GROMACS .gro file of C-alpha atoms in nm:
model
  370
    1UNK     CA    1  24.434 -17.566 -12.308
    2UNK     CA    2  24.702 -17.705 -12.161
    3UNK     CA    3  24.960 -17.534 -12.424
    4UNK     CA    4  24.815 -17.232 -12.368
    5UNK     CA    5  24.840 -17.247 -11.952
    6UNK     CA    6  25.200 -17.363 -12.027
    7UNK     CA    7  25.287 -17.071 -12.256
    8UNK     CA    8  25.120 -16.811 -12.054
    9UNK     CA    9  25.395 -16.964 -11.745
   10UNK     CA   10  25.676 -16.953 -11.980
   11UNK     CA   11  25.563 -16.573 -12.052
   12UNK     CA   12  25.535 -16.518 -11.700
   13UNK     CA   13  25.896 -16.673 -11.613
   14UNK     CA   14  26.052 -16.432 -11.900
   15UNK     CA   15  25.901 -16.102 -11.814
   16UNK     CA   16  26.099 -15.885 -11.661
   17UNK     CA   17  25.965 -15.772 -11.271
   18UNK     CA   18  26.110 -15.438 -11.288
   19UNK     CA   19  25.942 -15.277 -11.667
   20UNK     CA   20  25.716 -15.597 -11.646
   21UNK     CA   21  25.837 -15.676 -12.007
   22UNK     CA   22  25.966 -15.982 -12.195
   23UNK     CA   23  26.335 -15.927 -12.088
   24UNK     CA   24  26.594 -15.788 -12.318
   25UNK     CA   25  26.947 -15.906 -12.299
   26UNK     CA   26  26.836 -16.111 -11.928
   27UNK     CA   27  27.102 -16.137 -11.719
   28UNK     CA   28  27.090 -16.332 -11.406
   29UNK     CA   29  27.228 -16.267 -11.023
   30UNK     CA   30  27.382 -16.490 -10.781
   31UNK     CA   31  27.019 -16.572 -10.621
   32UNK     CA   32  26.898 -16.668 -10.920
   33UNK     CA   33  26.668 -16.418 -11.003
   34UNK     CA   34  26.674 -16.255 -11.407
   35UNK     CA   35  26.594 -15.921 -11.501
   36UNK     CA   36  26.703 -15.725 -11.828
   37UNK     CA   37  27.053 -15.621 -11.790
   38UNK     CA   38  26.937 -15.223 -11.844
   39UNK     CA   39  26.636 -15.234 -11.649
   40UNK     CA   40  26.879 -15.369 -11.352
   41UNK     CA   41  27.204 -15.155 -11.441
   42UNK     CA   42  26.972 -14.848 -11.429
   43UNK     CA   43  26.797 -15.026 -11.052
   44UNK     CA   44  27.211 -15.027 -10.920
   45UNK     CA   45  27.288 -14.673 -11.044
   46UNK     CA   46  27.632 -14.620 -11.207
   47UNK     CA   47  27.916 -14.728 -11.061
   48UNK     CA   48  28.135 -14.450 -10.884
   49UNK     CA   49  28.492 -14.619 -10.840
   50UNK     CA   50  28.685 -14.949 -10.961
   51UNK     CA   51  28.581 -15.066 -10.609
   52UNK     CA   52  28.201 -15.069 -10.669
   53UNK     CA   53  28.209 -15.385 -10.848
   54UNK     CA   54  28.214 -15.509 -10.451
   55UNK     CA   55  27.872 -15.286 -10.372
   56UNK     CA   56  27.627 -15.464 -10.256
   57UNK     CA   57  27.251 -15.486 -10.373
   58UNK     CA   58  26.916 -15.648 -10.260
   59UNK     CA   59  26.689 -15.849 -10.514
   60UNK     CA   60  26.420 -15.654 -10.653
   61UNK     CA   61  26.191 -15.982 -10.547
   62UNK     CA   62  26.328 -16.184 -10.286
   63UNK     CA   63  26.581 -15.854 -10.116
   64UNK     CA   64  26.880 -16.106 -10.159
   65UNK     CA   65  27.195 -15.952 -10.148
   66UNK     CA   66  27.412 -15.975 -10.462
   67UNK     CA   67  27.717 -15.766 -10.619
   68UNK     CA   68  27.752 -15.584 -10.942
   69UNK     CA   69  27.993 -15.823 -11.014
   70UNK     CA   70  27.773 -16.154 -10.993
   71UNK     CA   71  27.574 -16.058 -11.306
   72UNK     CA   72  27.619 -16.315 -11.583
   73UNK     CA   73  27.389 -16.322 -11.941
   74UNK     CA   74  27.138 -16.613 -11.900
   75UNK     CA   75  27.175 -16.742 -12.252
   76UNK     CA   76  26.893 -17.003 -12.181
   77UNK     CA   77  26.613 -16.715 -12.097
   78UNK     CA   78  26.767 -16.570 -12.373
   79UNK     CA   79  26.644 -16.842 -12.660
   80UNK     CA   80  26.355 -16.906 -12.437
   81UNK     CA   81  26.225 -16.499 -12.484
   82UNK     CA   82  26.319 -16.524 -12.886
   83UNK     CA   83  26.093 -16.827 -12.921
   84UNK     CA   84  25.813 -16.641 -12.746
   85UNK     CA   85  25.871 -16.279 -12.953
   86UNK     CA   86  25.830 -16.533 -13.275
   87UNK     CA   87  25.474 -16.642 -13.116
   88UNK     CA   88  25.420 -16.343 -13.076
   89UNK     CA   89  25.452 -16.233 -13.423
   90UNK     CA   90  25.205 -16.536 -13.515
   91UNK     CA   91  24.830 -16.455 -13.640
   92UNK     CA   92  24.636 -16.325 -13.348
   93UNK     CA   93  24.260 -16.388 -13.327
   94UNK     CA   94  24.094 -16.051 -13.460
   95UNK     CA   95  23.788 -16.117 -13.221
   96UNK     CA   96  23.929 -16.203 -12.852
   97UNK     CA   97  24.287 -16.112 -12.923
   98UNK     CA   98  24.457 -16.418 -12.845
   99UNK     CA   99  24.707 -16.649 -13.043
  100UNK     CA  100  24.546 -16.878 -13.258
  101UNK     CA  101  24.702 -17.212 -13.150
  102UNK     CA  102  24.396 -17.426 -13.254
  103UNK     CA  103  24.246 -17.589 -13.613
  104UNK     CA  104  23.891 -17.615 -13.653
  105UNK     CA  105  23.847 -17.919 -13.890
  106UNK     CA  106  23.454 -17.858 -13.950
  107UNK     CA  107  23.535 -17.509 -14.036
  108UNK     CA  108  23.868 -17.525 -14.187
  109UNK     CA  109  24.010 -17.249 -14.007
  110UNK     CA  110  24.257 -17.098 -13.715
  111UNK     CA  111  24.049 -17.046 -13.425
  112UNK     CA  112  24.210 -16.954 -13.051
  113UNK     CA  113  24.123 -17.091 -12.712
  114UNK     CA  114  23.822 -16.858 -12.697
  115UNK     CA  115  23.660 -16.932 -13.026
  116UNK     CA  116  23.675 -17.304 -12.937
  117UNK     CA  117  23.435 -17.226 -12.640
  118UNK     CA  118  23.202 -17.037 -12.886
  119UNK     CA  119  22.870 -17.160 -12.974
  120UNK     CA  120  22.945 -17.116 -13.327
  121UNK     CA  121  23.240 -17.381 -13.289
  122UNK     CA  122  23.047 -17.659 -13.027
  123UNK     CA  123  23.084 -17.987 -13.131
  124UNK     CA  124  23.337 -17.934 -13.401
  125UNK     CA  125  23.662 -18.139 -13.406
  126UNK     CA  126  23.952 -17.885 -13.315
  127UNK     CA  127  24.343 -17.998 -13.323
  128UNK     CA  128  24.659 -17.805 -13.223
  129UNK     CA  129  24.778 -17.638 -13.472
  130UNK     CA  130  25.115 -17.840 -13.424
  131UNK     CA  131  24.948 -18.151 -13.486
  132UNK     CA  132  24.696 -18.059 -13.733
  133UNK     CA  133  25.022 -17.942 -13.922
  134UNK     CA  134  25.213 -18.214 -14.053
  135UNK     CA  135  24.897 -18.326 -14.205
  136UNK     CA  136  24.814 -18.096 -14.390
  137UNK     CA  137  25.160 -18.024 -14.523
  138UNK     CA  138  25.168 -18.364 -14.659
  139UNK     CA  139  24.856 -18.252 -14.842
  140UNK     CA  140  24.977 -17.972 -14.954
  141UNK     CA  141  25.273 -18.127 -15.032
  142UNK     CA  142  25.085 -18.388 -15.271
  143UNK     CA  143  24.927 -18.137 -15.391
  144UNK     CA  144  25.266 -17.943 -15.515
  145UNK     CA  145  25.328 -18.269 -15.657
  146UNK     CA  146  25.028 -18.297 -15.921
  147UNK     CA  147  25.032 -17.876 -15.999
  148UNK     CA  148  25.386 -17.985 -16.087
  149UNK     CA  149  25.278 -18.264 -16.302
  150UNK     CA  150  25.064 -18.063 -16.475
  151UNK     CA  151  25.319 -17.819 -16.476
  152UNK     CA  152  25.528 -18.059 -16.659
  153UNK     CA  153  25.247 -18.145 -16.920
  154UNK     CA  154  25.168 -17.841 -16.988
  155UNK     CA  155  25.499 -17.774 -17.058
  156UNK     CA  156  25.537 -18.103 -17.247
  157UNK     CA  157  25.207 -17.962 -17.475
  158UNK     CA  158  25.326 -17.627 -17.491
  159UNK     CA  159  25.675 -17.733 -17.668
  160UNK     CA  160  25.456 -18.000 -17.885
  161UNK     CA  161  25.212 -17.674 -18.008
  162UNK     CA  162  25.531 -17.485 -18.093
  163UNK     CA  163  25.697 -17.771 -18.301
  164UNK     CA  164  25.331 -17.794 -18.447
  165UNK     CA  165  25.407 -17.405 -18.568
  166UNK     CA  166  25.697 -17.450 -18.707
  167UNK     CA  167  25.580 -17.751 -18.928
  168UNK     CA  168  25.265 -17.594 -18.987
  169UNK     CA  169  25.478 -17.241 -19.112
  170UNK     CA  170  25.687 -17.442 -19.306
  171UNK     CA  171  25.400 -17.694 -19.506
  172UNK     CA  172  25.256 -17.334 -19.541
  173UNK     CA  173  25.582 -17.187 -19.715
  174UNK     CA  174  25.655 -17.506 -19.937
  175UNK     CA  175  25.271 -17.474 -20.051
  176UNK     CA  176  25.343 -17.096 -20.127
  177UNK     CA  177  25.640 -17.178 -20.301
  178UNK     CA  178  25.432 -17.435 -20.508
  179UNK     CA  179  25.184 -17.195 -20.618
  180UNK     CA  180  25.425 -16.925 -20.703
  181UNK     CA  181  25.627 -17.178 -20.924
  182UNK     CA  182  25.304 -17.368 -21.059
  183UNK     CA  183  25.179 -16.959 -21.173
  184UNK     CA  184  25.543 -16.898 -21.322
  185UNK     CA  185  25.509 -17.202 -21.525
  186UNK     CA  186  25.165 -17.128 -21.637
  187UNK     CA  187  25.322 -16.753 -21.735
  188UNK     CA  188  25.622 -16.952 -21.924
  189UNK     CA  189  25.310 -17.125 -22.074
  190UNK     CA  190  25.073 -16.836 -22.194
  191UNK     CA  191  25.439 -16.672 -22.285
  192UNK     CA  192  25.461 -16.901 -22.508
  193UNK     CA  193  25.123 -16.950 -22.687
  194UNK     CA  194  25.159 -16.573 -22.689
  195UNK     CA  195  25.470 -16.566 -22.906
  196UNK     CA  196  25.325 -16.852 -23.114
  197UNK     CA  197  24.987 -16.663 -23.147
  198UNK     CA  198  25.134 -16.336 -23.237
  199UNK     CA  199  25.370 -16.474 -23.515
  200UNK     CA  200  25.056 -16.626 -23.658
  201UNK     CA  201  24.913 -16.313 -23.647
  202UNK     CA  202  25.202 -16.168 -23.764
  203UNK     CA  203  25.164 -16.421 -24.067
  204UNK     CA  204  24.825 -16.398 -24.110
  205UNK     CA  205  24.859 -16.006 -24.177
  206UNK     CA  206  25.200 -16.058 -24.423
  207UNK     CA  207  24.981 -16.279 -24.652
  208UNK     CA  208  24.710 -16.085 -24.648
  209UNK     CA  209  24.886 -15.757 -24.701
  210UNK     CA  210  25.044 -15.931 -24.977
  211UNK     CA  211  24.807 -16.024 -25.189
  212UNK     CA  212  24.635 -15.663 -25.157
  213UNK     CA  213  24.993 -15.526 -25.253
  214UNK     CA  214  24.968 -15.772 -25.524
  215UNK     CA  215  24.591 -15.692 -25.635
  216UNK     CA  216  24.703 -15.298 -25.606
  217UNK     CA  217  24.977 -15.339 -25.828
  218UNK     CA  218  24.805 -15.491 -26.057
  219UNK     CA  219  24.545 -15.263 -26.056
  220UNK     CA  220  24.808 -14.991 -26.092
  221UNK     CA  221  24.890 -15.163 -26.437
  222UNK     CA  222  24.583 -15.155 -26.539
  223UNK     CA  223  24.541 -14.771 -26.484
  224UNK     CA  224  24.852 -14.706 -26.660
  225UNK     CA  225  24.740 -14.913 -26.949
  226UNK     CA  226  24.406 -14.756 -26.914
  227UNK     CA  227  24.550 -14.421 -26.947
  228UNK     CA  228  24.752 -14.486 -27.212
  229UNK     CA  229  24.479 -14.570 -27.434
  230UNK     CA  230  24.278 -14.279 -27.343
  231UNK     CA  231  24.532 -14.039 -27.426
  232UNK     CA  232  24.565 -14.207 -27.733
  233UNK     CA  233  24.202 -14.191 -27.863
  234UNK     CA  234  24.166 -13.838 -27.746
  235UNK     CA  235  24.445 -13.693 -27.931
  236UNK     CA  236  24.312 -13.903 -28.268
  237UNK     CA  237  23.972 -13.679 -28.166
  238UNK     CA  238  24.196 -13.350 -28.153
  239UNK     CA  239  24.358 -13.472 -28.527
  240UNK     CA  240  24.241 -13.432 -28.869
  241UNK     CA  241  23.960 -13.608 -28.995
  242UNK     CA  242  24.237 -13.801 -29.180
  243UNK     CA  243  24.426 -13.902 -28.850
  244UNK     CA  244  24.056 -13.960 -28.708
  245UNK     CA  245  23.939 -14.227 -28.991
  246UNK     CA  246  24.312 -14.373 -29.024
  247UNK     CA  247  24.251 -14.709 -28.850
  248UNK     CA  248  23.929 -14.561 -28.656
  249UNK     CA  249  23.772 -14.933 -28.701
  250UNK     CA  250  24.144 -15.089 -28.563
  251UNK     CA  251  24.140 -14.857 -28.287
  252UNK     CA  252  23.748 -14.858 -28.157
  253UNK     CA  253  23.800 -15.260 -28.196
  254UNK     CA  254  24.092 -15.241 -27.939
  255UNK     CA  255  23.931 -15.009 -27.692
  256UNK     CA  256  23.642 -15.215 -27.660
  257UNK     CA  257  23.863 -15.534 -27.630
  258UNK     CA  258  23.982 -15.378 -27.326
  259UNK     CA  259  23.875 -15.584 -27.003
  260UNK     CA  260  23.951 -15.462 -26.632
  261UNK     CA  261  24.095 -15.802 -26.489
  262UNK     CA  262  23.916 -15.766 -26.116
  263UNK     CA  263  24.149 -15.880 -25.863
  264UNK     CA  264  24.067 -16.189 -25.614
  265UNK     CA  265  23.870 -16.111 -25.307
  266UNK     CA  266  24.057 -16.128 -25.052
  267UNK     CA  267  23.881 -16.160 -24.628
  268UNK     CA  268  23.936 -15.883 -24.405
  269UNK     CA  269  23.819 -16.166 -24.098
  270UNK     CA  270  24.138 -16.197 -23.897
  271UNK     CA  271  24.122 -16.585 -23.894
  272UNK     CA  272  24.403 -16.584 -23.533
  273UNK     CA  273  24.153 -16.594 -23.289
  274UNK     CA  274  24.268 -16.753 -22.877
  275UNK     CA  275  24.053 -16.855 -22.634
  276UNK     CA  276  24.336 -16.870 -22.352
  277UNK     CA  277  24.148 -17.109 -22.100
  278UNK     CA  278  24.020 -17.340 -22.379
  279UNK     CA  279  24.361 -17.359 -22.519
  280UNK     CA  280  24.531 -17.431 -22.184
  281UNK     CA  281  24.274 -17.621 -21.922
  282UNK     CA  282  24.066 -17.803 -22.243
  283UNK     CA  283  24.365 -17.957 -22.352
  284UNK     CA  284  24.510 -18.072 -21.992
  285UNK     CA  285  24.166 -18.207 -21.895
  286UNK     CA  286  24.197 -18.381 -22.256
  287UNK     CA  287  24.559 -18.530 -22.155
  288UNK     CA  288  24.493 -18.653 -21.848
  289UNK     CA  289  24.167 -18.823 -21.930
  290UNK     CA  290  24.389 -19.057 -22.167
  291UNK     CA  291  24.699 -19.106 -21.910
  292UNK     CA  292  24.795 -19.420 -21.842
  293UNK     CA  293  24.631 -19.748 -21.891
  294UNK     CA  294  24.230 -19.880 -21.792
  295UNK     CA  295  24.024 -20.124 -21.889
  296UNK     CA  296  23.696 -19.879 -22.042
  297UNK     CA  297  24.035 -19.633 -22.223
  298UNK     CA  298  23.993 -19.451 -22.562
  299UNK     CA  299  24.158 -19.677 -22.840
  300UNK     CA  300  24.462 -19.548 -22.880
  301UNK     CA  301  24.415 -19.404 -23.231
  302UNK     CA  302  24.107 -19.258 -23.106
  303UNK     CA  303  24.314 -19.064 -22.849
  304UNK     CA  304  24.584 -18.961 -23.091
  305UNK     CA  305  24.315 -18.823 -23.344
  306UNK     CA  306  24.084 -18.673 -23.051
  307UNK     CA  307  24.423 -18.455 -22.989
  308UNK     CA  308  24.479 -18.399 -23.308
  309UNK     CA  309  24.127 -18.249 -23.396
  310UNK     CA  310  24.185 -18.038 -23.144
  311UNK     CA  311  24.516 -17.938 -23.247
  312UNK     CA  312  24.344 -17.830 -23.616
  313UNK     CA  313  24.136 -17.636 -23.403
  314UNK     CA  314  24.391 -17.449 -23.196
  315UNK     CA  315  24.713 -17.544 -23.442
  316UNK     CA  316  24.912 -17.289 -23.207
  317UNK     CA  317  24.919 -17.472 -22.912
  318UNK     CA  318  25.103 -17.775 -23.106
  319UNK     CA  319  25.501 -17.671 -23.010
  320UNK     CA  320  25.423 -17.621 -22.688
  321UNK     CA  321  25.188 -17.948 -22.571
  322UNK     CA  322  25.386 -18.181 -22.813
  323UNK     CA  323  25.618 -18.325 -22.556
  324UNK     CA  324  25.343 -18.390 -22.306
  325UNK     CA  325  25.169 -18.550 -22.580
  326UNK     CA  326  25.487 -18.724 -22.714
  327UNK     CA  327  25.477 -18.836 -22.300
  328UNK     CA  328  25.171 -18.975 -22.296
  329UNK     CA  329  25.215 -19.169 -22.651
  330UNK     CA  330  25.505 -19.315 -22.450
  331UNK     CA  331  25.350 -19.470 -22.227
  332UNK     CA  332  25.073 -19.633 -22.394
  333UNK     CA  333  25.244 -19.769 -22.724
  334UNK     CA  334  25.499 -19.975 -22.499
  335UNK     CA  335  25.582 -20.297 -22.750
  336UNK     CA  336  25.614 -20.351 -23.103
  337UNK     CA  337  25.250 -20.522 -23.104
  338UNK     CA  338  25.123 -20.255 -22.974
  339UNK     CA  339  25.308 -19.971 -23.201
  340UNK     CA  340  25.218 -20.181 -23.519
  341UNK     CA  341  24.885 -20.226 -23.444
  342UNK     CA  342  24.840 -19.823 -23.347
  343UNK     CA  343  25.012 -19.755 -23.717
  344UNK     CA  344  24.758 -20.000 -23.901
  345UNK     CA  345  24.481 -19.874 -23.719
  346UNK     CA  346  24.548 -19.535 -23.764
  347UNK     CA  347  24.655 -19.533 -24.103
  348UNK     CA  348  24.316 -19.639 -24.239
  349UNK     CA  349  24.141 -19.276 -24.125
  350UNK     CA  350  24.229 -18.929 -24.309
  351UNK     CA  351  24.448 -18.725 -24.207
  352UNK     CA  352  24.349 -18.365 -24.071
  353UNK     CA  353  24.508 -18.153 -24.324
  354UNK     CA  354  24.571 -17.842 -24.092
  355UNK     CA  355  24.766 -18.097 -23.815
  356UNK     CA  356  24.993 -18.313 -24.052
  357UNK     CA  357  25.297 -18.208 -23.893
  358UNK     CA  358  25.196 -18.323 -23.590
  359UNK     CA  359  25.067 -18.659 -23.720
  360UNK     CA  360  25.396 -18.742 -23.856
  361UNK     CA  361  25.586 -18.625 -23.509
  362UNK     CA  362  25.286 -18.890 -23.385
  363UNK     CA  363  25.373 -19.151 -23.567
  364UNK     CA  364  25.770 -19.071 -23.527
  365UNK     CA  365  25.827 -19.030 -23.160
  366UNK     CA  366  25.512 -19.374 -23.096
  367UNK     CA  367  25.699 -19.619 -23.348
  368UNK     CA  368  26.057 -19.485 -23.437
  369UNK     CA  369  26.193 -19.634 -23.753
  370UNK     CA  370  26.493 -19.837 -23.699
   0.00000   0.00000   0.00000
């Protein structure tokens, strides 16, 4: 209250007396007395002659005399009427219309003289807004302070997710660059069996085609001969009797002597048959199930001959699984003990006849002759 009562003097003290305003541009005469410099240029009239500056005027309030040349700007009043224009411009309580110099603490609002009276507001703990202030600015200021922090966390997180990205994009592109170059050697792969397939194929159909060639031309032989004799008897039936009897019993001996020599049977099965997944995943799963040593492993003869069987059944895949093999023979024969005992073992079962190649290329790149 007592703020108030003081600001409402100091409001008092700068309004002007003559348009009852807060003064612009105050000036000040010699009794002391400020007014706005227009409000009292316009009270004095305009001056007439150089020697007006020596006219002589009464107050406005207390009919002092003073010149037009005793006016002087009263800088003081001046600051003094700014400050109050900037209260001015301060929230103004919507309800009663006055400034709102007061903080309700139970409420947590700007309340003005008035309000504080109000029933609504008894008993509540009000402070000036000037002290209630600083307080709360601290708060506020603390509270800056941890929005910040998280500011800075988030931030901190933020550049963390991004690196995460980046990592993530590239694990992503080296495991896309796996696949593509794991499916481009599977491709070199089937390539392959395919070319080895197809020249067996390519075989298969040569032989074939040449023993029919060779059963055809023999055949053809036989016509001819066939032919021959026929012609022959049937012009001794055109002859004379003579050239009929002449040799008849000679000739009917020969003709029934002739045998037609039937040629060898020969399969129209194409025998190159490939199973593309048995031939490639039967025989990895087969590899890898005798790689490197345990205690409950295959013998290693067993292994050998378990790969072997199933190279007699799928003799194609042999030139391309060989070094893998030839890999994994490596690293189970590993001393001489070892490669002799794998050679006696192994030399007391039979050999499958369809994979003897690839016994010998066992035997040769397990225990090299030196």
């Amino acid at each position: 209250m007592a703020s108030a009562t003081t600001s409402k003097k100091m409001r008092e003290e700068a309004t002007c007396s003559i348009c009852l305003h807060l003064m612009a541009e105050p000036v000040v005469i010699s009794c002391g007395h400020s007014y706005c410099q227009a409000c009292l240029l316009c009270f004095m009239g305009p001056a007439s002659s150089p020697q007006s500056q020596q006219d002589t005027f009464s107050c406005p309030q207390c009919r002092a005399p003073f010149q037009r040349g005793s006016l002087r700007p009263n800088k003081q009043l001046g600051s003094l009427i700014a400050v109050l224009r900037e209260q001015e411009q301060e929230l103004s309580c919507q309800e009663h219309g006055e400034r709102l110099h007061l903080f309700c603490e139970d409420e947590g609002q700007l309340i003005c003289w008035r309000c504080e009276r109000d029933p609504r507001h008894k008993g509540h703990a009000t402070v000036l807004v000037e002290d209630a202030g600083p307080g709360y600015r601290e708060k506020l200021q603390e509270a800056v302070r941890k929005l910040r922090k998280l500011e800075e966390e988030c931030t901190s997180q933020k550049a963390f997710t991004t690196k995460q990205i980046a990592e993530w994009n590239e694990k992503i592109e080296a495991q896309r660059q796996k696949i593509q170059a794991d499916f481009q050697n599977l491709n070199s792969f089937l390539k392959e069996e395919e070319r080895s397939y197809l020249w067996r194929l390519e075989s298969e159909k040569e032989l074939t085609l040449r023993r029919l060639r060779d059963s055809e031309a023999k055949l053809g032989q036989q016509s001819r001969e066939l032919e021959s004799r026929i012609l022959e008897l049937e012009e001794r039936c055109q002859g004379s009797a003579q050239k009929v009897l002449q040799d008849v019993k000679g000739a009917l001996s020969r003709s029934q002597a002739v045998r037609l020599e039937t040629p060898e049977a020969v399969s129209l099965e194409v025998q190159t048959e490939c199973d593309v997944p048995e031939l490639y995943f039967d025989l990895r799963k087969r590899l890898r199930g005798h790689q490197g040593p345990c205690e409950d492993e295959l013998p290693l003869s067993v292994f050998v001959w378990d790969f072997l069987n199933h190279l007699t059944e799928l003799p194609g895949s042999c030139e391309t699984d060989v070094e893998q093999f030839a890999e994994t023979l490596r690293g189970r024969v590993t001393t001489d003990e070892a490669c002799k005992n794998f050679r006696t073992s192994s030399m007391n079962r039979p050999r499958p006849c369809q994979s003897s190649t690839a016994w010998e290329l066992a035997c040769a790149i397990t225990c090299p002759v030196t």
